[in-house]
Amino acid sequence: MTTSHLTHITEPPGVAPGTGYTQVVTGAGRLVQVSGQVAFDEDRNLVGVGDPKAQARQIFENLRRCLAAAGAGFEHVVKFTFFMTDIAYLPAIRDARDEYLGDLPLPAASAMQVVALFQPEVLIEIEALAVVPE
């Protein structure tokens, strides 16, 4: 599937299709790398202590703001990397992602459970890679 300057290859030949992500995304343009975001609000207060859904929503809002600062949006994201302290948080992450991406093609993604993040109350961290057309 081609969306403006990006091409999404959901089922490369000989590779099992993924669920909830695209296997390959390619494109041309300016690279935007967003550092891992956690659920801090603009005053550095943690949103959603103990609540992965609330944390995921705040993280996607932070990602939206970071992308906008670089002249990008979720339509330009080619890959997300999800870090979580419990893999059971993945549905909450995907729900928040789907709220923010709507009908956009899904980017490539990696998801991993980690032993800990930098503060015990932080349950999720997400980074994004985007390509903006020149």
PDB file of C-alpha atoms in Angstrom:
ATOM      1  CA  MET A   1       0.000   0.000   0.000  1.00  0.00           C
ATOM      2  CA  THR A   2       1.382   3.459  -0.893  1.00  0.00           C
ATOM      3  CA  THR A   3       0.454   6.502   1.188  1.00  0.00           C
ATOM      4  CA  SER A   4       1.940   9.705  -0.252  1.00  0.00           C
ATOM      5  CA  HIS A   5       5.707   9.282   0.150  1.00  0.00           C
ATOM      6  CA  LEU A   6       5.595   5.996   2.116  1.00  0.00           C
ATOM      7  CA  THR A   7       5.092   2.426   0.943  1.00  0.00           C
ATOM      8  CA  HIS A   8       3.709  -0.143   3.417  1.00  0.00           C
ATOM      9  CA  ILE A   9       4.485  -3.787   2.634  1.00  0.00           C
ATOM     10  CA  THR A  10       2.306  -5.802   4.971  1.00  0.00           C
ATOM     11  CA  GLU A  11       3.110  -9.246   3.565  1.00  0.00           C
ATOM     12  CA  PRO A  12       6.550  -9.550   1.966  1.00  0.00           C
ATOM     13  CA  PRO A  13       6.891 -12.771  -0.044  1.00  0.00           C
ATOM     14  CA  GLY A  14       7.786 -15.698   2.199  1.00  0.00           C
ATOM     15  CA  VAL A  15       7.188 -13.784   5.460  1.00  0.00           C
ATOM     16  CA  ALA A  16       4.202 -14.454   7.731  1.00  0.00           C
ATOM     17  CA  PRO A  17       1.892 -11.433   7.972  1.00  0.00           C
ATOM     18  CA  GLY A  18       2.054  -9.485  11.204  1.00  0.00           C
ATOM     19  CA  THR A  19      -0.898  -8.586  13.358  1.00  0.00           C
ATOM     20  CA  GLY A  20      -1.135  -5.001  14.548  1.00  0.00           C
ATOM     21  CA  TYR A  21       1.801  -3.670  12.521  1.00  0.00           C
ATOM     22  CA  THR A  22       3.281  -3.547   9.022  1.00  0.00           C
ATOM     23  CA  GLN A  23       6.276  -5.751   8.203  1.00  0.00           C
ATOM     24  CA  VAL A  24       8.100  -3.151   6.051  1.00  0.00           C
ATOM     25  CA  VAL A  25       7.695   0.595   5.566  1.00  0.00           C
ATOM     26  CA  THR A  26       9.901   2.503   3.149  1.00  0.00           C
ATOM     27  CA  GLY A  27       9.915   6.084   1.955  1.00  0.00           C
ATOM     28  CA  ALA A  28      11.933   9.103   0.905  1.00  0.00           C
ATOM     29  CA  GLY A  29      12.318  12.360   2.783  1.00  0.00           C
ATOM     30  CA  ARG A  30      13.612  13.978   5.967  1.00  0.00           C
ATOM     31  CA  LEU A  31      14.199  11.628   8.905  1.00  0.00           C
ATOM     32  CA  VAL A  32      12.645  12.499  12.285  1.00  0.00           C
ATOM     33  CA  GLN A  33      13.655  10.426  15.329  1.00  0.00           C
ATOM     34  CA  VAL A  34      11.588  10.973  18.482  1.00  0.00           C
ATOM     35  CA  SER A  35      13.261   9.851  21.702  1.00  0.00           C
ATOM     36  CA  GLY A  36      11.425   7.462  23.977  1.00  0.00           C
ATOM     37  CA  GLN A  37       8.437   9.207  25.525  1.00  0.00           C
ATOM     38  CA  VAL A  38       6.873   8.370  28.868  1.00  0.00           C
ATOM     39  CA  ALA A  39       3.632   9.583  30.456  1.00  0.00           C
ATOM     40  CA  PHE A  40       4.882  12.898  31.837  1.00  0.00           C
ATOM     41  CA  ASP A  41       2.691  15.950  31.303  1.00  0.00           C
ATOM     42  CA  GLU A  42       4.245  19.327  30.432  1.00  0.00           C
ATOM     43  CA  ASP A  43       5.002  19.930  34.157  1.00  0.00           C
ATOM     44  CA  ARG A  44       6.811  16.561  34.449  1.00  0.00           C
ATOM     45  CA  ASN A  45       4.006  15.003  36.480  1.00  0.00           C
ATOM     46  CA  LEU A  46       3.437  11.337  35.726  1.00  0.00           C
ATOM     47  CA  VAL A  47      -0.046  10.796  34.281  1.00  0.00           C
ATOM     48  CA  GLY A  48      -1.816   7.534  35.123  1.00  0.00           C
ATOM     49  CA  VAL A  49       0.217   6.073  37.981  1.00  0.00           C
ATOM     50  CA  GLY A  50      -0.539   2.342  37.890  1.00  0.00           C
ATOM     51  CA  ASP A  51      -2.785   2.754  34.812  1.00  0.00           C
ATOM     52  CA  PRO A  52      -1.247   1.548  31.524  1.00  0.00           C
ATOM     53  CA  LYS A  53      -4.186   2.893  29.450  1.00  0.00           C
ATOM     54  CA  ALA A  54      -3.798   6.420  30.825  1.00  0.00           C
ATOM     55  CA  GLN A  55      -0.034   6.264  30.437  1.00  0.00           C
ATOM     56  CA  ALA A  56      -0.303   5.064  26.830  1.00  0.00           C
ATOM     57  CA  ARG A  57      -2.705   7.892  25.930  1.00  0.00           C
ATOM     58  CA  GLN A  58      -0.395  10.510  27.470  1.00  0.00           C
ATOM     59  CA  ILE A  59       2.584   9.021  25.644  1.00  0.00           C
ATOM     60  CA  PHE A  60       0.814   9.228  22.290  1.00  0.00           C
ATOM     61  CA  GLU A  61      -0.122  12.833  23.040  1.00  0.00           C
ATOM     62  CA  ASN A  62       3.542  13.527  23.806  1.00  0.00           C
ATOM     63  CA  LEU A  63       4.560  11.796  20.578  1.00  0.00           C
ATOM     64  CA  ARG A  64       2.017  13.904  18.662  1.00  0.00           C
ATOM     65  CA  ARG A  65       3.506  17.079  20.123  1.00  0.00           C
ATOM     66  CA  CYS A  66       7.094  16.000  19.428  1.00  0.00           C
ATOM     67  CA  LEU A  67       6.272  15.079  15.850  1.00  0.00           C
ATOM     68  CA  ALA A  68       4.464  18.399  15.333  1.00  0.00           C
ATOM     69  CA  ALA A  69       7.524  20.277  16.625  1.00  0.00           C
ATOM     70  CA  ALA A  70       9.484  18.660  13.784  1.00  0.00           C
ATOM     71  CA  GLY A  71       6.806  19.399  11.167  1.00  0.00           C
ATOM     72  CA  ALA A  72       5.574  15.815  11.182  1.00  0.00           C
ATOM     73  CA  GLY A  73       2.484  13.857  12.161  1.00  0.00           C
ATOM     74  CA  PHE A  74       1.472  10.255  12.728  1.00  0.00           C
ATOM     75  CA  GLU A  75       0.978   9.873   8.976  1.00  0.00           C
ATOM     76  CA  HIS A  76       4.776  10.151   8.664  1.00  0.00           C
ATOM     77  CA  VAL A  77       5.678   7.514  11.282  1.00  0.00           C
ATOM     78  CA  VAL A  78       7.419   4.495   9.790  1.00  0.00           C
ATOM     79  CA  LYS A  79       8.221   2.691  13.056  1.00  0.00           C
ATOM     80  CA  PHE A  80       7.289   2.603  16.724  1.00  0.00           C
ATOM     81  CA  THR A  81       9.307   0.841  19.401  1.00  0.00           C
ATOM     82  CA  PHE A  82       7.294  -0.089  22.493  1.00  0.00           C
ATOM     83  CA  PHE A  83       8.990  -0.822  25.812  1.00  0.00           C
ATOM     84  CA  MET A  84       6.784  -2.011  28.683  1.00  0.00           C
ATOM     85  CA  THR A  85       7.339  -3.512  32.098  1.00  0.00           C
ATOM     86  CA  ASP A  86       4.575  -6.064  31.439  1.00  0.00           C
ATOM     87  CA  ILE A  87       3.709  -7.412  27.977  1.00  0.00           C
ATOM     88  CA  ALA A  88       0.062  -7.420  29.125  1.00  0.00           C
ATOM     89  CA  TYR A  89       0.118  -3.620  28.523  1.00  0.00           C
ATOM     90  CA  LEU A  90       0.384  -4.128  24.743  1.00  0.00           C
ATOM     91  CA  PRO A  91      -3.414  -3.995  24.155  1.00  0.00           C
ATOM     92  CA  ALA A  92      -3.575  -0.639  25.991  1.00  0.00           C
ATOM     93  CA  ILE A  93      -0.725   0.658  23.832  1.00  0.00           C
ATOM     94  CA  ARG A  94      -2.404  -0.521  20.646  1.00  0.00           C
ATOM     95  CA  ASP A  95      -5.733   1.033  21.700  1.00  0.00           C
ATOM     96  CA  ALA A  96      -4.073   4.404  22.297  1.00  0.00           C
ATOM     97  CA  ARG A  97      -2.127   4.087  19.037  1.00  0.00           C
ATOM     98  CA  ASP A  98      -5.327   3.353  17.139  1.00  0.00           C
ATOM     99  CA  GLU A  99      -7.041   6.392  18.721  1.00  0.00           C
ATOM    100  CA  TYR A 100      -4.257   8.652  17.451  1.00  0.00           C
ATOM    101  CA  LEU A 101      -3.619   6.994  14.076  1.00  0.00           C
ATOM    102  CA  GLY A 102      -7.251   6.412  13.130  1.00  0.00           C
ATOM    103  CA  ASP A 103      -7.411   4.903   9.641  1.00  0.00           C
ATOM    104  CA  LEU A 104      -3.747   5.520   8.789  1.00  0.00           C
ATOM    105  CA  PRO A 105      -1.745   2.493   7.653  1.00  0.00           C
ATOM    106  CA  LEU A 106       0.050   0.899  10.596  1.00  0.00           C
ATOM    107  CA  PRO A 107       3.782   1.537  10.809  1.00  0.00           C
ATOM    108  CA  ALA A 108       6.395  -1.119  11.480  1.00  0.00           C
ATOM    109  CA  ALA A 109       6.768  -1.857  15.189  1.00  0.00           C
ATOM    110  CA  SER A 110       8.771  -3.699  17.799  1.00  0.00           C
ATOM    111  CA  ALA A 111       7.410  -4.498  21.245  1.00  0.00           C
ATOM    112  CA  MET A 112       9.378  -5.759  24.198  1.00  0.00           C
ATOM    113  CA  GLN A 113       8.927  -6.374  27.868  1.00  0.00           C
ATOM    114  CA  VAL A 114      11.750  -4.913  29.938  1.00  0.00           C
ATOM    115  CA  VAL A 115      12.719  -5.577  33.533  1.00  0.00           C
ATOM    116  CA  ALA A 116      12.343  -1.906  34.461  1.00  0.00           C
ATOM    117  CA  LEU A 117      12.225   1.616  33.086  1.00  0.00           C
ATOM    118  CA  PHE A 118      13.970   4.590  34.697  1.00  0.00           C
ATOM    119  CA  GLN A 119      11.317   5.052  37.426  1.00  0.00           C
ATOM    120  CA  PRO A 120       9.244   2.259  38.981  1.00  0.00           C
ATOM    121  CA  GLU A 121       5.952   4.103  38.311  1.00  0.00           C
ATOM    122  CA  VAL A 122       6.726   4.414  34.583  1.00  0.00           C
ATOM    123  CA  LEU A 123       5.111   1.409  32.906  1.00  0.00           C
ATOM    124  CA  ILE A 124       5.604   2.228  29.208  1.00  0.00           C
ATOM    125  CA  GLU A 125       8.057   4.059  26.963  1.00  0.00           C
ATOM    126  CA  ILE A 126       7.560   4.556  23.226  1.00  0.00           C
ATOM    127  CA  GLU A 127       9.871   5.964  20.574  1.00  0.00           C
ATOM    128  CA  ALA A 128       8.985   6.861  16.999  1.00  0.00           C
ATOM    129  CA  LEU A 129      10.797   7.119  13.700  1.00  0.00           C
ATOM    130  CA  ALA A 130       9.203   9.232  10.976  1.00  0.00           C
ATOM    131  CA  VAL A 131      10.003  10.224   7.396  1.00  0.00           C
ATOM    132  CA  VAL A 132       8.631  13.581   6.246  1.00  0.00           C
ATOM    133  CA  PRO A 133       8.497  14.338   2.506  1.00  0.00           C
ATOM    134  CA  GLU A 134      10.892  17.069   1.379  1.00  0.00           C
TER     135      GLU A 134
END
